[in-house]
Each structure stands twice: as C-alpha cells, then as structure tokens.
CSV table of C-alpha atoms in Angstrom, one decimal:
chain,number,residue,atom,x,y,z
A,264,GLU,CA,171.5,93.6,-317.2
A,265,VAL,CA,167.9,94.6,-316.8
A,266,GLN,CA,167.1,94.8,-313.1
A,267,LEU,CA,164.2,95.8,-310.9
A,268,VAL,CA,164.7,96.2,-307.1
A,269,GLU,CA,161.7,96.8,-304.8
A,270,SER,CA,162.0,98.4,-301.4
A,271,GLY,CA,159.8,100.0,-298.8
A,272,GLY,CA,157.8,97.0,-297.5
A,273,GLY,CA,157.2,96.4,-293.8
A,274,LEU,CA,154.7,96.0,-291.0
A,275,VAL,CA,152.0,98.6,-290.9
A,276,GLN,CA,148.8,98.9,-288.9
A,277,PRO,CA,145.4,98.8,-290.5
A,278,GLY,CA,144.5,102.2,-291.8
A,279,GLY,CA,148.1,103.1,-292.2
A,280,SER,CA,150.2,104.1,-295.2
A,281,LEU,CA,153.3,102.8,-296.9
A,282,ARG,CA,155.2,103.8,-300.0
A,283,LEU,CA,156.9,101.2,-302.1
A,284,SER,CA,159.7,102.0,-304.5
A,285,CYS,CA,161.1,100.0,-307.5
A,286,ALA,CA,164.6,101.0,-308.8
A,287,ALA,CA,165.1,100.1,-312.4
A,288,SER,CA,168.4,99.7,-314.3
A,289,GLY,CA,169.7,98.3,-317.6
A,290,PHE,CA,167.0,99.7,-319.9
A,291,THR,CA,165.5,103.1,-320.9
A,292,PHE,CA,163.1,103.4,-318.1
A,293,SER,CA,161.0,106.2,-319.6
A,294,SER,CA,160.2,104.2,-322.7
A,295,TYR,CA,158.3,101.5,-320.9
A,296,ALA,CA,155.1,101.2,-318.9
A,297,MET,CA,155.5,99.6,-315.5
A,298,SER,CA,153.2,97.6,-313.3
A,299,TRP,CA,152.7,96.4,-309.7
A,300,VAL,CA,151.5,92.8,-309.0
A,301,ARG,CA,151.0,91.3,-305.6
A,302,GLN,CA,150.7,87.9,-304.1
A,303,ALA,CA,149.0,87.3,-300.8
A,304,PRO,CA,150.5,84.4,-298.7
A,305,GLY,CA,149.7,81.1,-300.2
A,306,LYS,CA,147.6,82.7,-303.0
A,307,GLY,CA,147.9,83.5,-306.7
A,308,LEU,CA,149.1,86.6,-308.5
A,309,GLU,CA,146.9,89.7,-308.5
A,310,TRP,CA,147.5,92.7,-310.8
A,311,VAL,CA,147.4,95.9,-308.8
A,312,SER,CA,148.3,98.9,-311.0
A,313,ALA,CA,150.1,100.1,-314.1
A,314,ILE,CA,151.5,103.4,-315.4
A,315,SER,CA,152.5,104.5,-318.9
A,316,GLY,CA,156.1,105.4,-319.7
A,317,SER,CA,155.4,109.1,-319.5
A,318,GLY,CA,153.4,108.7,-316.3
A,319,GLY,CA,150.4,110.4,-317.9
A,320,SER,CA,148.2,107.3,-317.8
A,321,THR,CA,147.5,105.2,-314.8
A,322,TYR,CA,145.4,102.1,-314.2
A,323,TYR,CA,144.2,100.3,-311.1
A,324,ALA,CA,142.5,97.2,-310.0
A,325,ASP,CA,139.1,97.8,-308.4
A,326,SER,CA,140.4,96.4,-305.1
A,327,VAL,CA,142.9,99.3,-304.7
A,328,LYS,CA,141.2,102.1,-306.6
A,329,GLY,CA,141.0,105.2,-304.5
A,330,ARG,CA,143.5,103.9,-301.9
A,331,PHE,CA,146.7,103.3,-303.9
A,332,THR,CA,148.5,105.7,-306.2
A,333,ILE,CA,151.1,104.6,-308.8
A,334,SER,CA,153.7,107.1,-310.0
A,335,ARG,CA,157.2,107.3,-311.4
A,336,ASP,CA,160.2,109.6,-311.5
A,337,ASN,CA,161.9,109.0,-314.9
A,338,SER,CA,164.8,111.2,-313.9
A,339,LYS,CA,165.5,108.7,-311.0
A,340,ASN,CA,164.5,105.5,-312.9
A,341,THR,CA,162.1,104.7,-310.1
A,342,LEU,CA,158.6,103.5,-309.8
A,343,TYR,CA,156.4,104.1,-306.8
A,344,LEU,CA,153.3,102.8,-305.2
A,345,GLN,CA,151.7,104.9,-302.5
A,346,MET,CA,149.4,102.8,-300.4
A,347,ASN,CA,146.9,104.4,-298.1
A,348,SER,CA,144.1,103.1,-295.9
A,349,LEU,CA,145.7,99.7,-295.8
A,350,ARG,CA,143.7,96.7,-294.9
A,351,ALA,CA,144.6,93.2,-293.7
A,352,GLU,CA,143.8,91.9,-297.1
A,353,ASP,CA,146.5,94.1,-298.7
A,354,THR,CA,149.1,91.8,-296.9
A,355,ALA,CA,151.2,90.4,-299.8
A,356,VAL,CA,154.5,90.3,-301.6
A,357,TYR,CA,154.5,93.2,-304.0
A,358,TYR,CA,156.4,92.8,-307.3
A,359,CYS,CA,157.2,95.5,-309.8
A,360,ALA,CA,157.4,94.5,-313.4
A,361,LYS,CA,158.5,96.0,-316.7
A,362,VAL,CA,155.7,96.0,-319.3
A,363,ALA,CA,156.5,95.2,-322.9
A,364,GLU,CA,154.2,95.7,-325.9
A,365,GLY,CA,153.8,93.3,-328.8
A,366,PRO,CA,153.2,94.3,-332.4
A,367,ASP,CA,149.6,93.2,-332.3
A,368,TYR,CA,148.6,95.6,-329.5
A,369,TYR,CA,149.2,93.2,-326.6
A,370,TYR,CA,151.1,93.6,-323.4
A,371,TYR,CA,153.1,91.4,-321.1
A,372,MET,CA,155.4,91.7,-318.2
A,373,ASP,CA,158.9,90.6,-319.3
A,374,VAL,CA,161.0,91.5,-316.3
A,375,TRP,CA,160.1,91.2,-312.6
A,376,GLY,CA,161.7,92.3,-309.4
A,377,LYS,CA,162.2,89.9,-306.4
A,378,GLY,CA,159.4,91.6,-304.5
A,379,THR,CA,159.0,93.4,-301.2
A,380,THR,CA,156.7,92.2,-298.4
A,381,VAL,CA,153.9,94.2,-296.9
A,382,THR,CA,152.2,93.1,-293.7
A,383,VAL,CA,149.1,94.9,-292.5
A,384,SER,CA,148.4,93.9,-288.9
A,385,SER,CA,147.8,95.4,-285.5
B,417,SER,CA,136.2,85.3,-308.9
B,418,SER,CA,138.9,85.3,-311.6
B,419,GLU,CA,137.9,86.1,-315.2
B,420,LEU,CA,140.5,83.6,-316.3
B,421,THR,CA,140.0,80.0,-315.2
B,422,GLN,CA,142.8,77.5,-314.8
B,423,ASP,CA,142.9,73.9,-313.4
B,424,PRO,CA,144.3,74.1,-309.9
B,425,ALA,CA,146.7,71.2,-310.4
B,426,VAL,CA,148.1,69.1,-313.2
B,427,SER,CA,150.7,66.3,-313.1
B,428,VAL,CA,152.9,64.8,-315.8
B,429,ALA,CA,155.4,62.0,-316.0
B,430,LEU,CA,159.0,63.0,-316.5
B,431,GLY,CA,159.6,63.4,-320.2
B,432,GLN,CA,156.0,63.4,-321.2
B,433,THR,CA,153.9,66.2,-322.7
B,434,VAL,CA,151.5,68.3,-320.6
B,435,ARG,CA,149.0,71.1,-321.6
B,436,ILE,CA,148.0,73.7,-319.1
B,437,THR,CA,144.8,75.6,-320.1
B,438,CYS,CA,143.4,79.0,-319.3
B,439,GLN,CA,139.8,79.9,-320.2
B,440,GLY,CA,138.1,83.3,-320.4
B,441,ASP,CA,136.1,85.5,-322.7
B,442,SER,CA,138.9,88.0,-323.2
B,443,LEU,CA,141.0,85.3,-324.8
B,444,ARG,CA,138.7,85.4,-327.8
B,445,SER,CA,140.2,88.8,-328.7
B,446,TYR,CA,143.5,89.1,-326.7
B,447,TYR,CA,146.6,87.0,-326.3
B,448,ALA,CA,147.5,85.5,-322.9
B,449,SER,CA,150.9,85.6,-321.5
B,450,TRP,CA,152.2,82.8,-319.2
B,451,TYR,CA,154.4,83.0,-316.1
B,452,GLN,CA,156.2,80.3,-314.2
B,453,GLN,CA,156.7,80.7,-310.5
B,454,LYS,CA,158.8,78.4,-308.3
B,455,PRO,CA,158.5,78.5,-304.5
B,456,GLY,CA,160.0,81.6,-303.0
B,457,GLN,CA,160.8,83.1,-306.3
B,458,ALA,CA,159.4,85.9,-308.5
B,459,PRO,CA,157.4,84.9,-311.6
B,460,VAL,CA,159.2,84.5,-314.9
B,461,LEU,CA,157.7,85.1,-318.3
B,462,VAL,CA,157.7,81.9,-320.4
B,463,ILE,CA,155.3,82.7,-323.3
B,464,TYR,CA,153.8,85.8,-324.7
B,465,GLY,CA,151.8,86.8,-327.8
B,466,LYS,CA,150.8,84.2,-330.3
B,467,ASN,CA,153.6,81.8,-329.3
B,468,ASN,CA,156.8,83.7,-328.4
B,469,ARG,CA,159.5,82.6,-325.9
B,470,PRO,CA,161.8,85.1,-324.2
B,471,SER,CA,165.5,84.3,-324.6
B,472,GLY,CA,166.6,81.7,-322.1
B,473,ILE,CA,163.2,79.8,-322.1
B,474,PRO,CA,163.6,76.3,-323.4
B,475,ASP,CA,161.9,75.5,-326.7
B,476,ARG,CA,159.9,72.7,-325.0
B,477,PHE,CA,157.6,75.5,-323.9
B,478,SER,CA,155.0,76.6,-326.4
B,479,GLY,CA,151.7,78.5,-326.5
B,480,SER,CA,148.5,78.3,-328.5
B,481,SER,CA,145.0,79.6,-328.5
B,482,SER,CA,141.6,78.6,-329.7
B,483,GLY,CA,138.3,80.3,-329.0
B,484,ASN,CA,138.2,81.3,-325.4
B,485,THR,CA,141.0,79.0,-324.4
B,486,ALA,CA,144.8,79.6,-324.2
B,487,SER,CA,147.2,76.8,-323.7
B,488,LEU,CA,150.7,76.4,-322.5
B,489,THR,CA,152.3,73.1,-323.6
B,490,ILE,CA,155.5,71.6,-322.2
B,491,THR,CA,156.8,68.9,-324.5
B,492,GLY,CA,159.1,66.6,-322.7
B,493,ALA,CA,158.6,67.9,-319.2
B,494,GLN,CA,161.7,68.1,-316.9
B,495,ALA,CA,161.9,68.0,-313.2
B,496,GLU,CA,162.8,71.7,-313.1
B,497,ASP,CA,159.5,72.5,-314.8
B,498,GLU,CA,157.7,71.7,-311.6
B,499,ALA,CA,156.2,75.1,-310.6
B,500,ASP,CA,153.0,77.2,-310.5
B,501,TYR,CA,151.9,78.6,-313.9
B,502,TYR,CA,149.8,81.6,-314.3
B,503,CYS,CA,148.1,83.1,-317.4
B,504,ASN,CA,147.4,86.8,-317.7
B,505,SER,CA,145.4,88.9,-320.1
B,506,ARG,CA,143.1,91.8,-320.4
B,507,ASP,CA,140.2,92.2,-318.0
B,508,SER,CA,136.6,93.3,-318.6
B,509,SER,CA,137.4,96.8,-317.5
B,510,GLY,CA,139.9,97.2,-320.4
B,511,ASN,CA,143.1,96.9,-318.4
B,512,HIS,CA,145.5,95.1,-320.7
B,513,LEU,CA,147.3,93.2,-317.8
B,514,GLY,CA,144.3,93.3,-315.5
B,515,VAL,CA,143.6,89.7,-314.7
B,516,PHE,CA,145.5,86.6,-313.8
B,517,GLY,CA,144.2,83.1,-313.8
B,518,GLY,CA,144.1,81.3,-310.5
B,519,GLY,CA,147.3,79.4,-311.3
B,520,THR,CA,148.0,75.7,-312.0
B,521,LYS,CA,150.4,73.7,-309.8
B,522,LEU,CA,152.4,71.4,-312.1
B,523,THR,CA,153.8,68.3,-310.6
B,524,VAL,CA,156.4,66.3,-312.5
B,525,LEU,CA,156.3,62.7,-311.5
C-alpha cells in the first residue's frame, strides 16, 4: 500500500524554525517527484514546494521562497521541508503528496498524507 | 489572488448532475487535476489529465476542458459527494502544480 506519513508539526514562535518530515512507503520513492501543499485554517489549498525524484531540482511558491527549503533522502524514503523565519500566516496543515506525470507532460498529485499541523504564534 | 477561479459554492439535488468549473489562462495549454476534500480529511485525487479517474473513483466523476475552462462533472450526485473540490494546474511562473483554485463547496440536497 502506498503511504505517506507527515511529522514534525507543532507550535513555534514567529521568526522560529521547524522541519517537517514525510515518510514514504509502498512505492519506489526515488522515481517520483514530491510536493508539499498547505491549508490555512478555514482556507483553501496552497501549493508550497516540489522536488524532483533525484532531488536535483526544486521549486517554490513565491510566498515561501528564501525561507523554506525542500529536500529528500532517497536512502531513507523521506521528504523534508525546512521552514525558517516563520510567520503567523504560515500557520496551516501541511500535506506531502506524491507527484505523478502523465504522458502529455502534465503532473498531478495522486497520493496524499494526512497532514501535520504547524502553528506560528507567540 | 488565485490564477484559477472557481465558484465558491454549488448545490445539486440528490441524483442530479452538477458541473464544477475552473477558469484560468494556463488551462488553455495545460490540463487541470481535481481534488475532493471532505471535512477533516486530506484531499483525494478524482480526475487528472484529459479525463482520467484513479482506481476507486466512481465513474460518475468525469472531466472536460474547453478554452480557458476546465470542468468536473458529477453525473448522479450522491450524498457522499458533498465536499470541497479544488482544481490545480500550472502557474504563470512555470511551476506545474503551482496553483490551486479557491475551491468549490458542493452541497447535495
């Protein structure tokens, strides 16, 4: 069974840091790009970041560029999101998702974890 | 503001057909994918590509696209289809998954 399990969320003060992890199982982790998506309380989904299967290419939303860093350890089947300089508006549930590629050069997120909650507050 | 625009709320009578739309310039060139999210749960992929359903998604869900508009159609809506639905596609910066629509709350009456 394909499974993604996020961890590392919690309460952090503004300006602080947090590292999220996403443990993957049930598929060849290194063969797939991965993504982080977040959802602020009562709000819609927001794409945050993505990383290629090898880890050589990374992508970020403008709202987190320069503050967040996505990475992966393919030997541990684990995806990470290092979050620095956290702001109140980063408060959200953070989901990791497996990225699949279609034959016509399109992408979609076919498996999602249950999410981990990050609260930025003093 | 989102580069993909969805109606905030749509309602449908039980057993009837409903179309949820998503508008954006990127949809002229790139497919949208659609996600269903029920309260307190993670999103679930329901449609991807031209009109593909993952295994386990009922065939009453279908997708289509015309011009700058992608549509998710539920033919014969069931009570369990009541949920938030989000479209996703490439953003103007070139990120393939870079933008979600604002979401549509579907109510099944």
